[in-house]
Amino acid sequence: MSDIKQLIENNQRWSEATTKADPEFFNKLSKRQNPEYLWIGCSDSRVPANQIVDLLPGDIFVHRNVANLVVHTDFNCLSVLQYAVDILQVKHIIVCGHYGCGGVEAALVNNKLGLIDNWLGHIRDLATKYKEELAPLQGQEKVNRLCELNVLEQAINVRRNAIVQEAIGRGQELQIHSWIYSLNNGHIKDLESHN
Ligand code: CO
């Protein structure tokens, strides 16, 4: 789809169909959002949050960046986290990576891509941290294991964050999930219940 006008046409068709299915849909959503989930995922165009868990607009608060990182000094991510936890009071924080993540792969092969190399340095650090576990693995297997380790690590970063710690400390109901999505078959795997 190369014609940008097509997107506006798609939008009009979608809004009409949505209104037809639920005449109050936009009216309700325009008043407030009340999502139960915060999604922290990769920017990859093949991993759209709402679509892969089959949720509607209003159901999920979303933060996406290259390789689904939760960096302690990233005020963008932290602002999303704070708003989601303190104001929206989401009940679940989902860190969802995906196999074959280009960001993870780029960090492993050490190609020079420009500014983004600084961002991917976080994954290089992770590859160093887990180098013994990764050493016997090759190619895509190595990339995919680092994709999993990255999700688990970012979920730890969420759990350790002061915003989350304070919320849990005051008894707020909050669960953190480590998920990974497979581009091959569209399935999500829960890494914590499978490891
Ligand atoms: Co990715």
Short mmCIF file of C-alpha atoms and ligand atoms in Angstrom, two decimals:
data_model
loop_
_atom_site.label_atom_id
_atom_site.label_comp_id
_atom_site.label_asym_id
_atom_site.label_seq_id
_atom_site.Cartn_x
_atom_site.Cartn_y
_atom_site.Cartn_z
CA MET A 1 0.00 0.00 0.00
CA SER A 2 2.01 2.96 -1.27
CA ASP A 3 -0.71 5.57 -1.61
CA ILE A 4 -1.04 7.58 1.60
CA LYS A 5 -4.61 8.55 0.68
CA GLN A 6 -5.49 4.91 1.07
CA LEU A 7 -4.84 5.22 4.82
CA ILE A 8 -7.42 7.99 5.20
CA GLU A 9 -9.91 5.92 3.23
CA ASN A 10 -9.14 2.93 5.43
CA ASN A 11 -9.70 5.09 8.48
CA GLN A 12 -13.10 6.29 7.28
CA ARG A 13 -14.19 2.76 6.50
CA TRP A 14 -12.94 1.53 9.87
CA SER A 15 -14.65 4.30 11.87
CA GLU A 16 -17.94 3.66 10.07
CA ALA A 17 -17.76 -0.08 10.66
CA THR A 18 -16.83 0.44 14.32
CA THR A 19 -19.72 2.86 14.84
CA LYS A 20 -22.07 0.44 13.13
CA ALA A 21 -21.00 -2.38 15.45
CA ASP A 22 -21.32 -0.17 18.54
CA PRO A 23 -22.93 3.26 18.04
CA GLU A 24 -21.67 4.41 21.46
CA PHE A 25 -18.08 3.20 20.96
CA PHE A 26 -16.37 6.52 20.20
CA ASN A 27 -18.66 8.47 22.49
CA LYS A 28 -17.68 6.26 25.46
CA LEU A 29 -13.97 6.29 24.62
CA SER A 30 -13.81 10.03 24.07
CA LYS A 31 -14.80 10.59 27.71
CA ARG A 32 -12.03 8.52 29.31
CA GLN A 33 -9.62 5.65 28.90
CA ASN A 34 -9.54 2.85 31.41
CA PRO A 35 -7.06 0.26 30.19
CA GLU A 36 -6.03 -2.62 32.43
CA TYR A 37 -2.83 -3.32 30.56
CA LEU A 38 0.41 -1.52 29.86
CA TRP A 39 2.26 -2.95 26.88
CA ILE A 40 5.98 -2.38 26.48
CA GLY A 41 6.93 -3.78 23.10
CA CYS A 42 9.20 -3.44 20.10
CA SER A 43 8.59 -0.79 17.43
CA ASP A 44 8.74 -3.53 14.79
CA SER A 45 5.81 -3.05 12.39
CA ARG A 46 5.02 -6.75 12.59
CA VAL A 47 4.24 -6.68 16.31
CA PRO A 48 1.23 -4.34 16.76
CA ALA A 49 0.09 -4.53 20.38
CA ASN A 50 -3.70 -4.31 20.10
CA GLN A 51 -3.95 -6.55 17.08
CA ILE A 52 -1.96 -9.53 18.32
CA VAL A 53 -3.88 -9.77 21.59
CA ASP A 54 -7.14 -8.90 19.83
CA LEU A 55 -8.01 -5.88 21.95
CA LEU A 56 -9.93 -2.76 20.99
CA PRO A 57 -8.84 0.87 21.24
CA GLY A 58 -9.07 1.84 24.90
CA ASP A 59 -8.03 -1.59 26.19
CA ILE A 60 -4.27 -1.28 26.25
CA PHE A 61 -1.80 1.53 27.02
CA VAL A 62 1.21 1.18 24.78
CA HIS A 63 4.88 2.08 24.80
CA ARG A 64 7.05 0.81 21.99
CA ASN A 65 10.70 1.35 21.22
CA VAL A 66 13.40 -0.50 19.33
CA ALA A 67 13.93 -3.85 21.07
CA ASN A 68 11.41 -3.18 23.88
CA LEU A 69 13.92 -1.72 26.31
CA VAL A 70 13.16 -0.35 29.77
CA VAL A 71 16.10 1.94 30.45
CA HIS A 72 16.29 3.54 33.89
CA THR A 73 17.12 6.96 32.43
CA ASP A 74 14.62 6.94 29.56
CA PHE A 75 12.10 9.58 30.57
CA ASN A 76 9.82 8.64 27.72
CA CYS A 77 9.42 5.08 28.96
CA LEU A 78 9.39 6.16 32.62
CA SER A 79 6.67 8.73 31.97
CA VAL A 80 4.52 6.09 30.31
CA LEU A 81 5.19 3.72 33.21
CA GLN A 82 4.36 6.32 35.84
CA TYR A 83 1.17 7.46 34.11
CA ALA A 84 0.05 3.87 33.57
CA VAL A 85 0.75 2.78 37.15
CA ASP A 86 -0.18 5.88 39.16
CA ILE A 87 -2.94 7.48 37.12
CA LEU A 88 -4.49 4.75 34.99
CA GLN A 89 -3.75 2.12 37.62
CA VAL A 90 -3.24 -0.68 35.14
CA LYS A 91 -3.31 -4.16 36.64
CA HIS A 92 -0.79 -5.75 34.30
CA ILE A 93 2.47 -4.63 32.74
CA ILE A 94 3.42 -6.75 29.76
CA VAL A 95 6.94 -6.66 28.36
CA CYS A 96 6.59 -8.31 24.97
CA GLY A 97 9.60 -8.95 22.77
CA HIS A 98 9.69 -10.98 19.61
CA TYR A 99 11.90 -13.61 18.03
CA GLY A 100 14.03 -12.38 15.16
CA CYS A 101 14.18 -8.86 16.61
CA GLY A 102 16.31 -6.72 14.28
CA GLY A 103 17.50 -4.58 17.19
CA VAL A 104 18.76 -7.61 19.09
CA GLU A 105 20.37 -9.05 15.98
CA ALA A 106 22.09 -5.76 15.14
CA ALA A 107 23.57 -5.62 18.64
CA LEU A 108 25.02 -9.12 18.18
CA VAL A 109 26.57 -8.62 14.77
CA ASN A 110 28.07 -5.23 15.58
CA ASN A 111 27.20 -3.54 12.27
CA LYS A 112 27.35 0.23 12.35
CA LEU A 113 23.89 1.73 11.97
CA GLY A 114 24.37 5.25 13.36
CA LEU A 115 22.67 6.87 16.34
CA ILE A 116 20.74 3.72 17.14
CA ASP A 117 24.01 1.96 18.03
CA ASN A 118 23.93 3.89 21.31
CA TRP A 119 20.47 2.56 22.09
CA LEU A 120 21.48 -0.97 21.12
CA GLY A 121 24.44 -0.71 23.49
CA HIS A 122 22.00 -1.82 26.19
CA ILE A 123 21.57 -5.12 24.37
CA ARG A 124 25.30 -5.45 23.79
CA ASP A 125 25.73 -5.14 27.56
CA LEU A 126 23.20 -7.93 27.97
CA ALA A 127 25.02 -10.13 25.44
CA THR A 128 28.18 -9.61 27.49
CA LYS A 129 26.37 -10.42 30.73
CA TYR A 130 25.08 -13.71 29.30
CA LYS A 131 28.05 -14.52 27.05
CA GLU A 132 28.63 -17.97 28.57
CA GLU A 133 25.05 -19.01 27.98
CA LEU A 134 25.08 -17.57 24.45
CA ALA A 135 28.55 -18.86 23.44
CA PRO A 136 27.48 -22.36 22.30
CA LEU A 137 24.57 -20.96 20.24
CA GLN A 138 24.85 -19.88 16.62
CA GLY A 139 22.92 -17.71 14.16
CA GLN A 140 19.19 -17.34 14.66
CA GLU A 141 19.22 -19.55 17.75
CA LYS A 142 21.61 -17.14 19.41
CA VAL A 143 19.56 -14.10 18.37
CA ASN A 144 16.37 -15.72 19.64
CA ARG A 145 17.82 -16.66 23.01
CA LEU A 146 19.07 -13.11 23.44
CA CYS A 147 15.56 -11.91 22.50
CA GLU A 148 14.22 -14.01 25.40
CA LEU A 149 16.92 -12.88 27.82
CA ASN A 150 16.22 -9.29 26.83
CA VAL A 151 12.51 -9.60 27.65
CA LEU A 152 13.29 -11.16 31.03
CA GLU A 153 15.83 -8.43 31.78
CA GLN A 154 13.47 -5.61 30.83
CA ALA A 155 10.75 -7.14 33.02
CA ILE A 156 13.26 -7.08 35.89
CA ASN A 157 13.91 -3.42 35.12
CA VAL A 158 10.16 -2.78 35.36
CA ARG A 159 9.90 -4.70 38.63
CA ARG A 160 12.84 -2.84 40.19
CA ASN A 161 11.64 0.57 39.13
CA ALA A 162 10.74 2.93 41.96
CA ILE A 163 7.30 3.72 40.48
CA VAL A 164 6.41 0.03 40.44
CA GLN A 165 7.99 -0.67 43.82
CA GLU A 166 6.02 2.15 45.43
CA ALA A 167 2.77 0.96 43.86
CA ILE A 168 3.32 -2.60 45.09
CA GLY A 169 4.34 -1.21 48.50
CA ARG A 170 1.01 0.57 48.89
CA GLY A 171 -0.84 -2.60 47.96
CA GLN A 172 -1.76 -1.80 44.38
CA GLU A 173 -2.63 -4.86 42.35
CA LEU A 174 0.06 -5.11 39.69
CA GLN A 175 1.43 -8.08 37.78
CA ILE A 176 4.43 -8.03 35.47
CA HIS A 177 4.62 -10.40 32.52
CA SER A 178 7.47 -11.45 30.24
CA TRP A 179 6.15 -12.44 26.84
CA ILE A 180 7.71 -13.20 23.50
CA TYR A 181 5.95 -13.19 20.16
CA SER A 182 6.75 -15.43 17.25
CA LEU A 183 6.66 -13.76 13.84
CA ASN A 184 6.41 -17.22 12.25
CA ASN A 185 3.06 -18.25 13.68
CA GLY A 186 1.67 -15.25 15.59
CA HIS A 187 1.83 -17.04 18.94
CA ILE A 188 2.83 -15.42 22.21
CA LYS A 189 4.82 -17.44 24.74
CA ASP A 190 4.85 -16.55 28.43
CA LEU A 191 8.53 -16.88 29.32
CA GLU A 192 8.04 -17.06 33.04
CA SER A 193 5.66 -19.96 32.97
CA HIS A 194 7.74 -21.79 30.34
CA ASN A 195 11.17 -21.43 31.92
CO CO B 1 12.21 -5.92 17.40
#
